[in-house]
Amino acid sequence: MTEFRIKTHAFDACLSWLEEIKTLEVSLEVARLPSRH
């Protein structure tokens, strides 16, 4: 059971990390948009 909990925690951490990266990429794209025009 403990091993499963650790794996689930690691999976949740990976998911939140991916979400943060996506958010960062989106904000970088938004920041880049004005220079294209």
mmCIF file of C-alpha atoms in Angstrom, residues 6-36:
data_model
loop_
_atom_site.group_PDB
_atom_site.id
_atom_site.type_symbol
_atom_site.label_atom_id
_atom_site.label_comp_id
_atom_site.label_asym_id
_atom_site.label_seq_id
_atom_site.Cartn_x
_atom_site.Cartn_y
_atom_site.Cartn_z
ATOM 1 C CA ILE A 6 4.387 6.892 -3.197
ATOM 2 C CA LYS A 7 3.833 6.127 -6.881
ATOM 3 C CA THR A 8 0.534 8.014 -6.878
ATOM 4 C CA HIS A 9 2.228 10.986 -5.213
ATOM 5 C CA ALA A 10 5.012 10.937 -7.806
ATOM 6 C CA PHE A 11 2.425 10.761 -10.592
ATOM 7 C CA ASP A 12 0.521 13.742 -9.137
ATOM 8 C CA ALA A 13 3.785 15.662 -8.879
ATOM 9 C CA CYS A 14 4.553 14.924 -12.539
ATOM 10 C CA LEU A 15 1.084 16.047 -13.589
ATOM 11 C CA SER A 16 1.292 19.353 -11.725
ATOM 12 C CA TRP A 17 4.807 19.863 -13.130
ATOM 13 C CA LEU A 18 3.485 19.327 -16.667
ATOM 14 C CA GLU A 19 0.625 21.740 -16.018
ATOM 15 C CA GLU A 20 3.107 24.378 -14.855
ATOM 16 C CA ILE A 21 5.200 23.893 -17.995
ATOM 17 C CA LYS A 22 2.121 24.231 -20.215
ATOM 18 C CA THR A 23 1.122 27.421 -18.401
ATOM 19 C CA LEU A 24 4.647 28.765 -18.786
ATOM 20 C CA GLU A 25 4.703 27.945 -22.507
ATOM 21 C CA VAL A 26 1.346 29.654 -23.014
ATOM 22 C CA SER A 27 2.510 32.809 -21.231
ATOM 23 C CA LEU A 28 5.707 32.797 -23.287
ATOM 24 C CA GLU A 29 3.634 32.555 -26.476
ATOM 25 C CA VAL A 30 1.426 35.435 -25.312
ATOM 26 C CA ALA A 31 4.515 37.498 -24.488
ATOM 27 C CA ARG A 32 5.927 36.800 -27.951
ATOM 28 C CA LEU A 33 2.737 37.709 -29.830
ATOM 29 C CA PRO A 34 3.095 41.546 -29.870
ATOM 30 C CA SER A 35 6.543 41.385 -31.510
ATOM 31 C CA ARG A 36 5.126 39.407 -34.444
#
